[in-house]
Short mmCIF file of C-alpha atoms in Angstrom, two decimals:
data_model
loop_
_atom_site.label_atom_id
_atom_site.label_comp_id
_atom_site.label_asym_id
_atom_site.label_seq_id
_atom_site.Cartn_x
_atom_site.Cartn_y
_atom_site.Cartn_z
CA MET A 1 238.24 214.23 -28.53
CA SER A 2 241.96 213.70 -29.05
CA ASP A 3 244.91 214.77 -26.94
CA VAL A 4 248.05 216.58 -28.04
CA ALA A 5 251.27 214.85 -27.15
CA VAL A 6 252.67 215.87 -23.74
CA THR A 7 256.32 216.98 -23.63
CA GLU A 8 258.55 217.73 -20.65
CA ARG A 9 257.88 221.44 -21.13
CA THR A 10 254.10 221.16 -21.26
CA ARG A 11 253.59 218.45 -18.68
CA VAL A 12 251.80 220.24 -15.84
CA LYS A 13 253.67 219.55 -12.68
CA ARG A 14 251.65 221.50 -10.14
CA GLY A 15 247.84 221.30 -10.00
CA ARG A 16 247.91 218.26 -12.27
CA LYS A 17 244.18 217.59 -11.75
CA LYS A 18 243.43 220.88 -13.53
CA ALA A 19 245.50 220.02 -16.57
CA SER A 20 244.11 219.03 -19.97
CA TYR A 21 245.72 218.20 -23.31
CA ASP A 22 242.37 217.72 -25.11
CA ARG A 23 242.30 219.49 -28.52
CA ASP A 24 238.70 220.66 -28.30
CA THR A 25 239.28 222.08 -24.83
CA ILE A 26 242.49 223.86 -26.01
CA ASN A 27 240.80 225.21 -29.20
CA ASN A 28 237.79 226.52 -27.24
CA ILE A 29 240.03 228.44 -24.78
CA ILE A 30 242.10 229.87 -27.67
CA ASP A 31 238.95 230.95 -29.54
CA GLU A 32 237.32 232.64 -26.58
CA ALA A 33 240.38 234.68 -25.60
CA TRP A 34 241.16 237.93 -27.51
CA VAL A 35 244.57 238.51 -26.11
CA CYS A 36 247.55 236.28 -25.50
CA ASN A 37 251.14 236.94 -24.37
CA ILE A 38 254.18 235.92 -26.31
CA GLY A 39 257.59 235.59 -24.74
CA VAL A 40 261.04 235.10 -26.23
CA SER A 41 264.50 235.16 -24.76
CA VAL A 42 266.95 237.86 -25.83
CA ASP A 43 270.52 237.33 -24.61
CA GLY A 44 269.15 235.38 -21.61
CA GLN A 45 266.47 237.95 -20.73
CA ALA A 46 262.82 237.08 -21.15
CA MET A 47 260.88 239.62 -23.18
CA VAL A 48 257.03 239.24 -23.10
CA GLN A 49 254.43 241.26 -25.02
CA PRO A 50 250.61 241.09 -25.08
CA SER A 51 249.26 240.38 -28.53
CA SER A 52 245.84 239.65 -30.07
CA HIS A 53 245.59 236.27 -31.65
CA TRP A 54 243.27 233.97 -33.59
CA ARG A 55 243.05 230.36 -34.66
CA VAL A 56 242.62 228.61 -37.97
CA GLY A 57 242.61 224.82 -37.74
CA ASP A 58 245.56 223.58 -35.75
CA GLU A 59 247.47 226.83 -35.79
CA LEU A 60 247.41 229.95 -33.62
CA PHE A 61 248.09 233.18 -35.50
CA LEU A 62 249.66 236.48 -34.42
CA HIS A 63 250.23 239.49 -36.56
CA GLY A 64 252.24 242.68 -36.20
CA SER A 65 254.71 244.93 -37.73
CA VAL A 66 257.69 243.28 -39.45
CA LYS A 67 259.86 245.69 -37.48
CA ASN A 68 258.76 244.47 -34.03
CA GLY A 69 261.78 243.36 -32.11
CA LEU A 70 260.07 240.33 -30.54
CA PHE A 71 258.81 239.08 -33.87
CA GLN A 72 262.32 239.32 -35.24
CA GLN A 73 263.34 236.72 -32.69
CA VAL A 74 260.46 234.52 -33.87
CA MET A 75 261.61 235.02 -37.49
CA ALA A 76 265.13 233.98 -36.42
CA GLY A 77 263.67 230.60 -35.47
CA GLN A 78 263.49 230.97 -31.69
CA THR A 79 260.88 228.83 -29.89
CA ALA A 80 258.41 231.21 -28.32
CA CYS A 81 256.27 230.64 -25.29
CA ILE A 82 252.62 231.84 -25.67
CA THR A 83 250.19 232.06 -22.83
CA LEU A 84 246.65 233.21 -22.25
CA CYS A 85 244.29 233.18 -19.35
CA LEU A 86 240.50 233.57 -19.20
CA LEU A 87 239.30 234.62 -15.73
CA ASP A 88 236.02 232.97 -14.79
CA GLY A 89 235.48 233.76 -11.11
CA LEU A 90 236.76 234.98 -7.76
CA VAL A 91 236.59 232.19 -5.20
CA PHE A 92 235.85 233.24 -1.62
CA ALA A 93 236.79 230.53 0.88
CA ARG A 94 236.18 230.53 4.63
CA SER A 95 239.91 230.58 5.12
CA ALA A 96 242.25 233.23 3.75
CA TYR A 97 244.59 230.53 2.37
CA HIS A 98 241.96 228.89 0.14
CA HIS A 99 240.92 232.03 -1.70
CA SER A 100 241.65 231.51 -5.40
CA VAL A 101 240.36 232.35 -8.85
CA ASN A 102 238.53 230.16 -11.37
CA PHE A 103 240.33 230.36 -14.73
CA ARG A 104 241.18 228.61 -18.02
CA SER A 105 244.75 229.09 -19.03
CA MET A 106 247.06 227.93 -21.81
CA VAL A 107 250.83 227.61 -22.25
CA LEU A 108 252.14 226.83 -25.74
CA TYR A 109 255.68 226.44 -26.96
CA GLY A 110 256.33 226.69 -30.65
CA LYS A 111 258.29 228.18 -33.56
CA GLY A 112 256.40 230.74 -35.66
CA ARG A 113 256.15 230.21 -39.36
CA LEU A 114 255.99 233.48 -41.34
CA VAL A 115 252.93 233.24 -43.58
CA GLU A 116 254.25 234.32 -47.00
CA ASP A 117 251.87 232.74 -49.52
CA PRO A 118 249.55 235.62 -50.48
CA VAL A 119 246.49 233.39 -50.76
CA GLU A 120 247.07 231.80 -47.34
CA LYS A 121 247.93 235.18 -45.83
CA ARG A 122 244.74 236.77 -47.09
CA THR A 123 242.65 233.67 -45.88
CA VAL A 124 243.99 233.84 -42.35
CA LEU A 125 243.68 237.62 -42.13
CA ASP A 126 240.03 237.22 -43.20
CA ALA A 127 239.62 234.72 -40.39
CA MET A 128 240.97 237.30 -37.96
CA LEU A 129 238.24 239.76 -39.01
CA ASP A 130 235.60 237.09 -38.83
CA LYS A 131 236.57 236.51 -35.21
CA TYR A 132 235.75 240.17 -34.54
CA SER A 133 232.34 239.63 -36.11
CA PRO A 134 231.18 236.75 -38.35
CA GLY A 135 231.26 237.76 -42.01
CA ARG A 136 233.20 240.95 -41.32
CA SER A 137 235.90 240.03 -43.84
CA SER A 138 233.38 240.39 -46.68
CA GLU A 139 232.08 243.71 -45.43
CA ALA A 140 235.22 245.78 -44.87
CA ARG A 141 237.35 247.28 -47.60
CA PRO A 142 239.90 244.46 -48.33
CA PRO A 143 243.67 245.03 -47.63
CA ASN A 144 245.64 246.51 -50.50
CA ALA A 145 249.12 245.39 -51.54
CA THR A 146 250.93 247.88 -49.29
CA GLU A 147 248.80 246.93 -46.20
CA MET A 148 249.53 243.22 -46.88
CA LYS A 149 253.22 243.91 -47.17
CA VAL A 150 253.73 245.79 -43.87
CA THR A 151 251.73 243.19 -41.88
CA ALA A 152 253.65 240.10 -40.70
CA VAL A 153 251.53 237.08 -39.92
CA PHE A 154 252.92 234.21 -37.91
CA ALA A 155 251.51 230.74 -37.55
CA PHE A 156 252.28 228.66 -34.41
CA PRO A 157 251.40 225.00 -34.36
CA ILE A 158 248.98 224.09 -31.61
CA GLU A 159 251.04 220.98 -30.75
CA GLU A 160 253.23 221.52 -27.65
CA VAL A 161 250.57 222.94 -25.48
CA SER A 162 248.73 222.43 -22.18
CA VAL A 163 245.79 224.06 -20.61
CA LYS A 164 244.64 224.29 -16.96
CA VAL A 165 241.08 224.73 -15.89
CA SER A 166 240.08 225.67 -12.39
CA ALA A 167 236.36 225.69 -11.74
CA GLY A 168 233.89 225.23 -8.93
CA GLY A 169 233.54 226.49 -5.42
CA PRO A 170 235.96 226.99 -2.52
CA ASN A 171 238.00 224.10 -1.29
CA ASP A 172 237.99 224.75 2.43
CA ASP A 173 239.46 222.45 5.05
CA PRO A 174 236.87 220.29 6.84
CA GLU A 175 237.58 221.99 10.19
CA ASP A 176 236.74 225.36 8.67
CA MET A 177 233.36 224.43 7.16
CA ALA A 178 231.38 225.47 10.27
CA LEU A 179 232.99 228.91 10.45
CA ASP A 180 230.53 231.80 10.17
CA VAL A 181 232.30 233.31 7.14
CA TRP A 182 230.46 233.96 3.84
CA SER A 183 231.88 231.94 0.98
CA GLY A 184 231.20 231.11 -2.61
CA VAL A 185 232.10 232.33 -6.11
CA LYS A 186 231.62 235.70 -7.75
CA PRO A 187 231.52 234.85 -11.48
CA VAL A 188 233.64 237.00 -13.81
CA THR A 189 232.54 237.47 -17.38
CA SER A 190 233.89 239.40 -20.27
CA VAL A 191 231.02 241.16 -22.14
CA VAL A 192 231.24 242.52 -25.69
CA GLY A 193 228.71 245.36 -25.81
CA GLU A 194 226.59 246.88 -28.59
CA LEU A 195 228.34 248.87 -31.38
CA ILE A 196 228.98 252.54 -30.72
CA PRO A 197 228.89 253.75 -34.34
CA ASP A 198 231.76 255.93 -35.52
CA MET B 1 251.40 262.78 -11.45
CA SER B 2 255.02 261.62 -11.72
CA ASP B 3 256.70 259.50 -14.33
CA VAL B 4 258.86 256.42 -13.80
CA ALA B 5 262.29 256.59 -15.43
CA VAL B 6 262.40 255.26 -18.97
CA THR B 7 265.04 252.64 -19.78
CA GLU B 8 266.11 251.17 -23.05
CA ARG B 9 263.99 248.05 -22.30
CA THR B 10 260.83 249.95 -21.45
CA ARG B 11 261.03 252.79 -24.04
CA VAL B 12 258.12 252.10 -26.32
CA LYS B 13 259.43 252.02 -29.90
CA ARG B 14 256.29 251.25 -31.77
CA GLY B 15 252.98 253.08 -31.16
CA ARG B 16 254.86 255.74 -29.17
CA LYS B 17 251.81 258.01 -28.93
CA LYS B 18 250.07 255.29 -26.90
CA ALA B 19 252.90 255.00 -24.38
CA SER B 20 252.77 256.28 -20.83
CA TYR B 21 255.16 256.20 -17.91
CA ASP B 22 252.85 258.00 -15.49
CA ARG B 23 252.69 256.31 -12.07
CA ASP B 24 248.98 256.91 -11.52
CA THR B 25 248.12 255.43 -14.92
CA ILE B 26 250.39 252.48 -14.33
CA ASN B 27 248.98 251.81 -10.84
CA ASN B 28 245.36 252.03 -12.06
CA ILE B 29 246.03 249.49 -14.78
CA ILE B 30 247.73 247.04 -12.36
CA ASP B 31 244.90 247.47 -9.83
CA GLU B 32 242.14 246.77 -12.35
CA ALA B 33 243.72 243.67 -13.75
CA TRP B 34 243.33 240.32 -11.98
CA VAL B 35 245.83 238.29 -13.94
CA CYS B 36 249.37 239.10 -15.23
CA ASN B 37 251.89 236.97 -17.04
CA ILE B 38 255.41 236.48 -15.85
CA GLY B 39 258.30 235.34 -18.06
CA VAL B 40 261.80 234.20 -17.31
CA SER B 41 264.45 232.64 -19.41
CA VAL B 42 265.67 229.11 -18.73
CA ASP B 43 268.72 228.12 -20.75
CA GLY B 44 267.83 230.60 -23.45
CA GLN B 45 264.21 229.50 -23.67
CA ALA B 46 261.45 231.85 -22.56
CA MET B 47 259.04 230.36 -20.04
CA VAL B 48 255.83 232.34 -19.36
CA GLN B 49 253.03 231.61 -16.87
CA PRO B 50 249.80 233.43 -16.04
CA SER B 51 249.62 234.51 -12.41
CA SER B 52 247.27 236.56 -10.35
CA HIS B 53 248.83 239.68 -8.85
CA TRP B 54 248.14 242.67 -6.62
CA ARG B 55 249.80 245.93 -5.65
CA VAL B 56 250.88 247.60 -2.41
CA GLY B 57 252.45 250.97 -2.84
CA ASP B 58 255.17 250.90 -5.48
CA GLU B 59 255.48 247.10 -5.59
CA LEU B 60 253.64 244.44 -7.61
CA PHE B 61 253.16 241.19 -5.76
CA LEU B 62 252.83 237.58 -6.93
CA HIS B 63 252.46 234.51 -4.82
CA GLY B 64 252.75 230.79 -5.48
CA SER B 65 254.28 227.57 -4.36
CA VAL B 66 257.91 227.66 -3.32
CA LYS B 67 258.34 224.66 -5.59
CA ASN B 68 257.24 226.46 -8.75
CA GLY B 69 260.02 226.19 -11.32
CA LEU B 70 259.50 229.73 -12.66
CA PHE B 71 259.61 231.22 -9.18
CA GLN B 72 262.84 229.40 -8.56
CA GLN B 73 264.36 231.47 -11.36
CA VAL B 74 263.07 234.57 -9.73
CA MET B 75 264.57 233.46 -6.37
CA ALA B 76 267.92 232.89 -8.19
CA GLY B 77 267.94 236.67 -9.01
CA GLN B 78 266.85 236.57 -12.64
CA THR B 79 265.12 239.74 -13.97
CA ALA B 80 261.58 238.72 -14.93
CA CYS B 81 259.34 240.34 -17.53
CA ILE B 82 255.78 240.81 -16.27
CA THR B 83 252.92 241.78 -18.62
CA LEU B 84 249.22 242.40 -18.36
CA CYS B 85 246.55 243.57 -20.78
CA LEU B 86 243.06 244.92 -20.16
CA LEU B 87 240.82 244.67 -23.25
CA ASP B 88 238.45 247.64 -23.61
CA GLY B 89 236.97 247.35 -27.01
CA LEU B 90 236.85 245.86 -30.50
CA VAL B 91 237.45 248.56 -33.09
CA PHE B 92 235.57 248.06 -36.42
CA ALA B 93 237.08 250.18 -39.14
CA ARG B 94 235.80 250.66 -42.72
CA SER B 95 238.96 248.97 -44.00
CA ALA B 96 240.12 245.48 -42.93
CA TYR B 97 243.62 246.88 -42.18
CA HIS B 98 242.52 249.36 -39.55
CA HIS B 99 240.62 246.97 -37.37
CA SER B 100 242.19 246.89 -33.96
CA VAL B 101 241.45 246.58 -30.25
CA ASN B 102 241.29 249.22 -27.55
CA PHE B 103 243.44 248.08 -24.62
CA ARG B 104 245.56 249.10 -21.67
CA SER B 105 248.70 247.01 -21.38
CA MET B 106 251.75 246.99 -19.14
CA VAL B 107 255.28 245.59 -19.47
CA LEU B 108 257.51 245.53 -16.39
CA TYR B 109 261.05 244.31 -15.94
CA GLY B 110 262.24 243.54 -12.41
CA LYS B 111 263.86 241.25 -9.92
CA GLY B 112 261.57 239.66 -7.39
CA ARG B 113 262.27 240.15 -3.69
CA LEU B 114 261.11 237.13 -1.60
CA VAL B 115 258.98 238.56 1.21
CA GLU B 116 260.32 236.85 4.32
CA ASP B 117 259.46 239.23 7.18
CA PRO B 118 256.38 237.65 8.72
CA VAL B 119 254.69 240.94 9.56
CA GLU B 120 255.25 242.28 5.97
CA LYS B 121 254.17 238.98 4.48
CA ARG B 122 250.95 238.93 6.42
CA THR B 123 250.25 242.54 5.58
CA VAL B 124 250.62 242.00 1.85
CA LEU B 125 248.64 238.80 1.80
CA ASP B 126 245.89 240.69 3.61
CA ALA B 127 246.06 243.28 0.82
CA MET B 128 245.58 240.46 -1.71
CA LEU B 129 242.35 239.44 0.03
CA ASP B 130 241.19 243.02 0.21
CA LYS B 131 241.55 243.26 -3.57
CA TYR B 132 239.06 240.34 -3.82
CA SER B 133 236.68 242.25 -1.64
CA PRO B 134 237.35 245.27 0.62
CA GLY B 135 237.68 244.13 4.23
CA ARG B 136 237.88 240.42 3.34
CA SER B 137 241.12 239.95 5.20
CA SER B 138 239.34 240.63 8.53
CA GLU B 139 236.49 238.25 7.68
CA ALA B 140 238.23 235.12 6.57
CA ARG B 141 240.00 232.66 8.93
CA PRO B 142 243.65 233.99 9.00
CA PRO B 143 246.46 231.91 7.57
CA ASN B 144 248.17 229.56 10.03
CA ALA B 145 251.90 228.98 10.30
CA THR B 146 251.94 226.07 7.84
CA GLU B 147 249.92 227.99 5.27
CA MET B 148 252.22 230.98 5.61
CA LYS B 149 255.33 228.72 5.15
CA VAL B 150 254.21 226.98 1.90
CA THR B 151 253.22 230.26 0.20
CA ALA B 152 256.04 232.21 -1.41
CA VAL B 153 255.33 235.92 -1.89
CA PHE B 154 257.45 238.02 -4.31
CA ALA B 155 257.62 241.80 -4.49
CA PHE B 156 258.56 243.41 -7.84
CA PRO B 157 259.43 247.12 -7.87
CA ILE B 158 257.11 249.11 -10.14
CA GLU B 159 260.10 251.06 -11.58
CA GLU B 160 261.20 249.72 -14.92
CA VAL B 161 257.80 249.71 -16.47
CA SER B 162 255.78 251.16 -19.40
CA VAL B 163 252.15 251.07 -20.30
CA LYS B 164 250.31 251.52 -23.57
CA VAL B 165 246.79 252.78 -23.87
CA SER B 166 244.78 252.49 -27.10
CA ALA B 167 241.36 254.11 -26.96
CA GLY B 168 238.87 255.75 -29.25
CA GLY B 169 237.29 254.94 -32.58
CA PRO B 170 238.60 253.59 -35.90
CA ASN B 171 241.46 255.34 -37.63
CA ASP B 172 240.38 254.95 -41.25
CA ASP B 173 242.16 256.48 -44.17
CA PRO B 174 240.46 259.65 -45.53
CA GLU B 175 239.65 257.98 -48.82
CA ASP B 176 237.75 255.21 -47.02
CA MET B 177 235.49 257.50 -44.90
CA ALA B 178 232.68 257.55 -47.49
CA LEU B 179 232.54 253.84 -47.90
CA ASP B 180 229.23 252.23 -46.94
CA VAL B 181 230.67 249.95 -44.26
CA TRP B 182 229.48 250.02 -40.67
CA SER B 183 232.16 251.10 -38.25
CA GLY B 184 232.68 251.92 -34.60
CA VAL B 185 233.61 250.36 -31.33
CA LYS B 186 232.11 247.46 -29.42
CA PRO B 187 233.09 248.06 -25.81
CA VAL B 188 234.45 245.08 -23.88
CA THR B 189 233.99 245.00 -20.14
CA SER B 190 234.92 242.54 -17.43
CA VAL B 191 232.06 242.16 -14.99
CA VAL B 192 232.29 240.62 -11.46
CA GLY B 193 228.87 239.19 -10.72
CA GLU B 194 226.92 238.58 -7.58
CA LEU B 195 228.11 235.94 -5.09
CA ILE B 196 226.89 232.42 -5.70
CA PRO B 197 227.03 231.10 -2.04
CA ASP B 198 228.86 227.90 -1.31
#
């Protein structure tokens, strides 16, 4: 258990009790999620795109086409903001106001490093496949030189980052506790099903 | 079936065959998702936050604290970029390169309108609860004046928006089709479970 350093940008100002800067907690949230969102600013206008991601060590990786406009901003050295959110439950309170969701979310600020070393690039692309299914990188036909060339891989340090975790039941006001209104949590889970063969 | 107008910002440049501007398709994706991400630019730095959302008619709604820094940018009239992504499957190709995910994603640009009219505000907050569970707004204790006051609700027009839909099996190269590598799709579903009473 060790914490990342908190910066002004990642210090959680609202819902502070839900905040965490613990590396293991952060890594587990990153690993469980399949999709993140990456935002950059273009002439003062935020541009956000969903993207799949994976982690190796203390870096979060994204990949995509070298021609992608958003990634060109990353390559130009702009600090991106990357978020993700795992939904864990719908919280039904006795009062309308206290309805909420249980979630685990992350906000990360960082500059993307273009992975150019061919050995490193292959290693992290293998790790992406192994996230799909353990050992997959040694089953599939490996990438050829052309495929490696057209794929851009970016590494973002998992350093300037915070997560928020909201869990548990409804937080009704004491005066509402006796109301005859059903309450509780409907858990939400993401399920990866059995293979439908091609 | 009617399309929203395509603008330079929402014209999908990569993966064009996956793009759609059809209102019904857009609305269905918005309705199925529980969490979106909203991005704004602050002094040239993108700031993105996950947020729960809902839809009424041709507007997408977000709510939060009036003190939230990101929402203050929205109130100042900045055009936000709102994204969401539903993950539908992990696609296992015979080649490493053609591994992908099936998804339905949205990117929307728009200015948020602060909902101030008390009747409209109550109506759309009721709609949020009814997304949690049909009829829930008439079961829970209604919001009081204080609760209404501290909750900011923003309406974003569903106008400058595009969605991308990726579905189906792996797209292997012809020369890889005979390889002895298992392939296909593992469907991913989000499941809302039974209520765990409080």
